Short mmCIF file of C-alpha atoms in Angstrom, two decimals:
data_model
loop_
_atom_site.label_atom_id
_atom_site.label_comp_id
_atom_site.label_asym_id
_atom_site.label_seq_id
_atom_site.Cartn_x
_atom_site.Cartn_y
_atom_site.Cartn_z
CA UNK A 3 -0.71 1.07 -3.15
CA UNK A 4 0.84 3.22 -0.82
CA UNK A 5 0.72 2.24 2.18
CA UNK A 6 1.08 4.42 5.45
CA UNK A 7 1.43 2.79 9.02
CA UNK A 8 1.30 4.35 12.13
CA UNK A 9 3.41 2.84 14.79
CA UNK A 10 6.47 0.95 14.89
CA UNK A 11 6.08 -1.84 16.69
CA UNK A 12 5.87 -5.82 16.17
CA UNK A 13 2.29 -5.28 14.63
CA UNK A 14 3.06 -2.63 12.29
CA UNK A 15 6.42 -4.08 11.22
CA UNK A 16 4.70 -7.50 10.29
CA UNK A 17 2.36 -5.54 8.21
CA UNK A 18 4.89 -3.39 6.93
CA UNK A 19 6.87 -6.31 5.44
CA UNK A 20 4.15 -8.60 4.71
CA UNK A 21 2.25 -6.09 2.44
CA UNK A 22 6.05 -4.85 1.02
CA UNK A 23 6.40 -8.54 -0.25
CA UNK A 24 3.27 -8.29 -1.90
CA UNK A 25 4.85 -4.93 -3.79
CA UNK A 26 3.28 -2.15 -2.02
CA UNK A 27 4.87 0.92 -1.16
CA UNK A 28 5.02 1.39 2.26
CA UNK A 29 5.89 3.73 5.04
CA UNK A 30 5.91 3.49 8.72
CA UNK A 31 5.03 6.36 10.95
CA UNK A 32 6.52 7.37 14.17
CA UNK A 33 6.46 10.30 17.16
CA UNK A 34 10.38 10.02 16.69
CA UNK A 35 11.32 8.84 13.24
CA UNK A 36 14.67 9.45 14.10
CA UNK A 37 14.94 7.27 16.67
CA UNK A 38 13.69 4.38 14.26
CA UNK A 39 16.21 3.85 11.69
CA UNK A 40 17.08 0.59 12.53
CA UNK A 41 14.05 -1.30 11.41
CA UNK A 42 14.90 -2.32 8.16
CA UNK A 43 12.07 -0.19 6.60
CA UNK A 44 11.28 3.08 5.43
CA UNK A 45 10.07 5.26 8.67
CA UNK A 46 8.93 8.80 8.58
CA UNK A 47 6.86 10.93 10.99
CA UNK A 48 2.93 10.17 11.50
CA UNK A 49 2.12 13.16 9.26
CA UNK A 50 4.25 11.75 6.41
CA UNK A 51 2.81 8.40 6.86
CA UNK A 52 -0.64 9.99 6.26
CA UNK A 53 0.39 12.02 3.55
CA UNK A 54 1.94 8.98 1.55
CA UNK A 55 -0.75 6.69 2.52
CA UNK A 56 -3.85 5.56 -0.14
CA UNK A 57 -4.68 3.38 2.80
CA UNK A 58 -3.78 4.15 6.57
CA UNK A 59 -3.63 1.53 8.91
CA UNK A 60 -3.73 2.37 12.68
CA UNK A 61 -1.09 -0.27 14.65
CA UNK A 62 -0.83 2.05 17.59
CA UNK A 63 -1.33 1.32 20.90
CA UNK A 64 -5.48 1.51 21.27
CA UNK A 65 -5.14 3.73 24.66
CA UNK A 66 -3.25 6.55 22.54
CA UNK A 67 -4.70 5.99 19.12
CA UNK A 68 -7.30 8.77 18.97
CA UNK A 69 -4.90 11.24 20.26
CA UNK A 70 -2.49 10.47 17.74
CA UNK A 71 -4.74 10.70 14.97
CA UNK A 72 -5.83 13.97 16.14
CA UNK A 73 -2.31 14.99 16.17
CA UNK A 74 -2.21 14.45 12.27
CA UNK A 75 -5.42 16.31 12.00
CA UNK A 76 -8.67 15.22 10.38
CA UNK A 77 -8.10 17.19 6.83
CA UNK A 78 -5.42 14.88 6.34
CA UNK A 79 -7.41 11.61 7.09
CA UNK A 80 -10.33 12.84 5.07
CA UNK A 81 -11.16 10.43 2.42
CA UNK A 82 -8.28 8.15 3.35
CA UNK A 83 -9.53 4.43 4.31
CA UNK A 84 -7.98 3.49 7.71
CA UNK A 85 -7.76 -0.32 8.86
CA UNK A 86 -7.70 0.17 12.54
CA UNK A 87 -5.83 -2.89 14.12
CA UNK A 88 -5.65 -1.53 17.19
CA UNK A 89 -6.79 -2.87 20.70
CA UNK A 90 -6.95 -0.70 24.01
CA UNK A 91 -5.91 -2.73 26.79
CA UNK A 92 -4.43 -2.47 30.49
CA UNK A 93 -0.95 -2.55 31.05
CA UNK A 94 -1.42 -5.99 32.62
CA UNK A 95 -3.26 -7.04 29.57
CA UNK A 96 -6.81 -7.70 31.57
CA UNK A 97 -8.89 -4.60 30.93
CA UNK A 98 -10.14 -3.22 28.06
CA UNK A 99 -9.94 0.77 27.93
CA UNK A 100 -13.26 0.86 25.93
CA UNK A 101 -15.34 -1.77 27.63
CA UNK A 102 -18.66 -0.41 26.57
CA UNK A 103 -17.67 0.48 22.78
CA UNK A 104 -14.32 0.04 20.60
CA UNK A 105 -11.60 1.85 19.41
CA UNK A 106 -12.91 1.33 15.77
CA UNK A 107 -16.24 3.25 16.63
CA UNK A 108 -14.17 5.89 18.53
CA UNK A 109 -11.68 6.91 15.51
CA UNK A 110 -14.89 6.83 13.24
CA UNK A 111 -17.12 9.01 15.46
CA UNK A 112 -13.93 11.58 15.97
CA UNK A 113 -13.38 11.19 11.93
CA UNK A 114 -16.19 11.13 10.37
CA UNK A 115 -14.82 11.70 6.90
CA UNK A 116 -12.36 8.93 7.45
CA UNK A 117 -14.01 5.41 6.23
CA UNK A 118 -12.50 3.17 9.48
CA UNK A 119 -12.36 -0.52 8.71
CA UNK A 120 -11.48 -2.75 11.99
CA UNK A 121 -9.71 -5.74 11.10
CA UNK A 122 -6.85 -8.41 11.96
CA UNK A 123 -7.24 -7.56 15.79
CA UNK A 124 -7.98 -11.09 16.74
CA UNK A 125 -4.69 -12.62 16.22
CA UNK A 126 -1.06 -12.21 17.04
CA UNK A 127 0.99 -10.08 14.28
CA UNK A 128 2.67 -13.57 13.17
CA UNK A 129 -0.63 -15.11 12.06
CA UNK A 130 -1.76 -11.33 10.19
CA UNK A 131 0.88 -12.16 7.58
CA UNK A 132 1.03 -16.11 7.70
CA UNK A 133 -2.34 -17.56 7.81
CA UNK A 134 -1.17 -20.32 6.15
CA UNK A 135 1.31 -21.36 8.35
CA UNK A 136 -1.57 -22.49 10.80
CA UNK A 137 -2.70 -26.21 10.75
CA UNK A 138 -6.03 -25.32 8.72
CA UNK A 139 -8.14 -22.38 7.57
CA UNK A 140 -9.28 -19.80 9.76
CA UNK A 141 -11.00 -16.70 10.05
CA UNK A 142 -10.36 -12.61 9.71
CA UNK A 143 -12.99 -10.50 10.28
CA UNK A 144 -14.23 -6.87 9.01
CA UNK A 145 -16.30 -4.46 10.58
CA UNK A 146 -16.95 -1.11 8.79
CA UNK A 147 -19.66 1.21 7.44
CA UNK A 148 -17.93 1.91 4.05
CA UNK A 149 -18.20 -0.95 1.13
CA UNK A 150 -15.60 0.59 -0.72
CA UNK A 151 -13.29 0.70 2.12
CA UNK A 152 -14.07 -2.56 2.76
CA UNK A 153 -13.34 -4.01 -0.74
CA UNK A 154 -9.73 -2.42 -0.46
CA UNK A 155 -9.25 -3.69 2.62
CA UNK A 156 -10.30 -7.69 1.49
CA UNK A 157 -7.92 -7.06 -1.31
CA UNK A 158 -5.02 -6.23 0.88
CA UNK A 159 -5.87 -9.10 3.09
CA UNK A 160 -5.71 -11.16 0.18
CA UNK A 161 -2.32 -10.16 -0.51
CA UNK A 162 -1.01 -11.10 3.17
CA UNK A 163 -2.49 -14.46 2.47
CA UNK A 164 -6.05 -14.46 3.79
CA UNK A 165 -8.24 -16.06 0.39
CA UNK A 166 -11.79 -14.48 0.66
CA UNK A 167 -13.23 -17.79 1.89
CA UNK A 168 -11.24 -16.57 5.14
CA UNK A 169 -12.81 -13.27 5.20
CA UNK A 170 -15.79 -12.61 7.15
CA UNK A 171 -17.86 -9.02 6.74
CA UNK A 172 -19.88 -8.97 10.34
CA UNK A 173 -21.29 -5.67 9.46
CA UNK A 174 -20.87 -2.04 10.61
CA UNK A 175 -18.39 -0.51 12.57
CA UNK A 176 -20.20 -1.01 15.82
CA UNK A 177 -19.29 -4.78 15.31
CA UNK A 178 -15.81 -3.74 15.93
CA UNK A 179 -16.69 -4.35 19.53
CA UNK A 180 -16.76 -8.11 19.47
CA UNK A 181 -13.55 -8.25 17.87
CA UNK A 182 -11.78 -5.94 20.20
CA UNK A 183 -13.42 -7.69 23.18
CA UNK A 184 -11.85 -11.29 22.03
CA UNK A 185 -8.75 -10.05 22.99
CA UNK A 186 -9.62 -11.26 26.93
CA UNK A 187 -10.29 -14.53 25.30
CA UNK A 188 -7.20 -14.50 23.14
CA UNK A 189 -5.21 -13.94 26.34
CA UNK A 190 -6.87 -16.53 28.05
CA UNK A 191 -6.39 -18.91 24.99
CA UNK A 192 -2.73 -17.88 24.59
CA UNK A 193 -2.04 -19.07 28.45
CA UNK A 194 -3.90 -22.50 27.98
CA UNK A 195 -1.81 -23.07 24.71
CA UNK A 196 1.12 -21.51 25.83
CA UNK A 197 1.76 -19.88 22.36
CA UNK A 198 0.29 -16.58 20.93
CA UNK A 199 0.61 -18.20 17.46
CA UNK A 200 -3.17 -19.38 16.75
CA UNK A 201 -6.31 -17.97 15.28
CA UNK A 202 -10.10 -18.94 15.31
CA UNK A 203 -11.97 -20.60 12.57
CA UNK A 204 -15.96 -20.08 12.03
CA UNK A 205 -17.27 -23.19 11.29
CA UNK A 206 -21.25 -23.90 10.09
CA UNK A 207 -23.13 -26.60 9.38
CA UNK A 208 -23.08 -28.30 5.61
CA UNK A 209 -25.13 -26.94 3.47
CA UNK A 210 -28.46 -29.25 2.81
#
């Protein structure tokens, strides 16, 4: 599958490496692609990444994501599933930029013809592509209104090492709020552990 990833930071690079190792054709999108030739990954402009994509991934800072997507344009994004992993946080990581909504919702509202799926934003980039390195199973969440886009996202998550048993569909795009707001608890847990390499697992009562 052709995957365009908007962004060239740790998250975008980790996901690109993970999906390329699984056999996908990846292209990172940057506002300044000429300055990002040292990543060991193919890099083009934001528009080139969108044009390349059968699936597009937003891995840009959540405070700027909608603006960057507008720079590409709604026609170029129409009909392309967009996996949103961004979270809008203040520079000191203590406040959410969307405290009463979510970035996922704002993207979906701004681009109604682009099916948005929120996922992978409750963990560090190292865990996104290597969940099997943790000491036991853990959970990755999916939020979105489009069933087929969720299926596609689920297959791509499986390619990163997330079996279907670890994937939990929590509902429509409105539920992206819960995923993104977890960022504040994530930072607290990271501080308590002294590490960002962890994840959470949803544990239920045994079936009777």
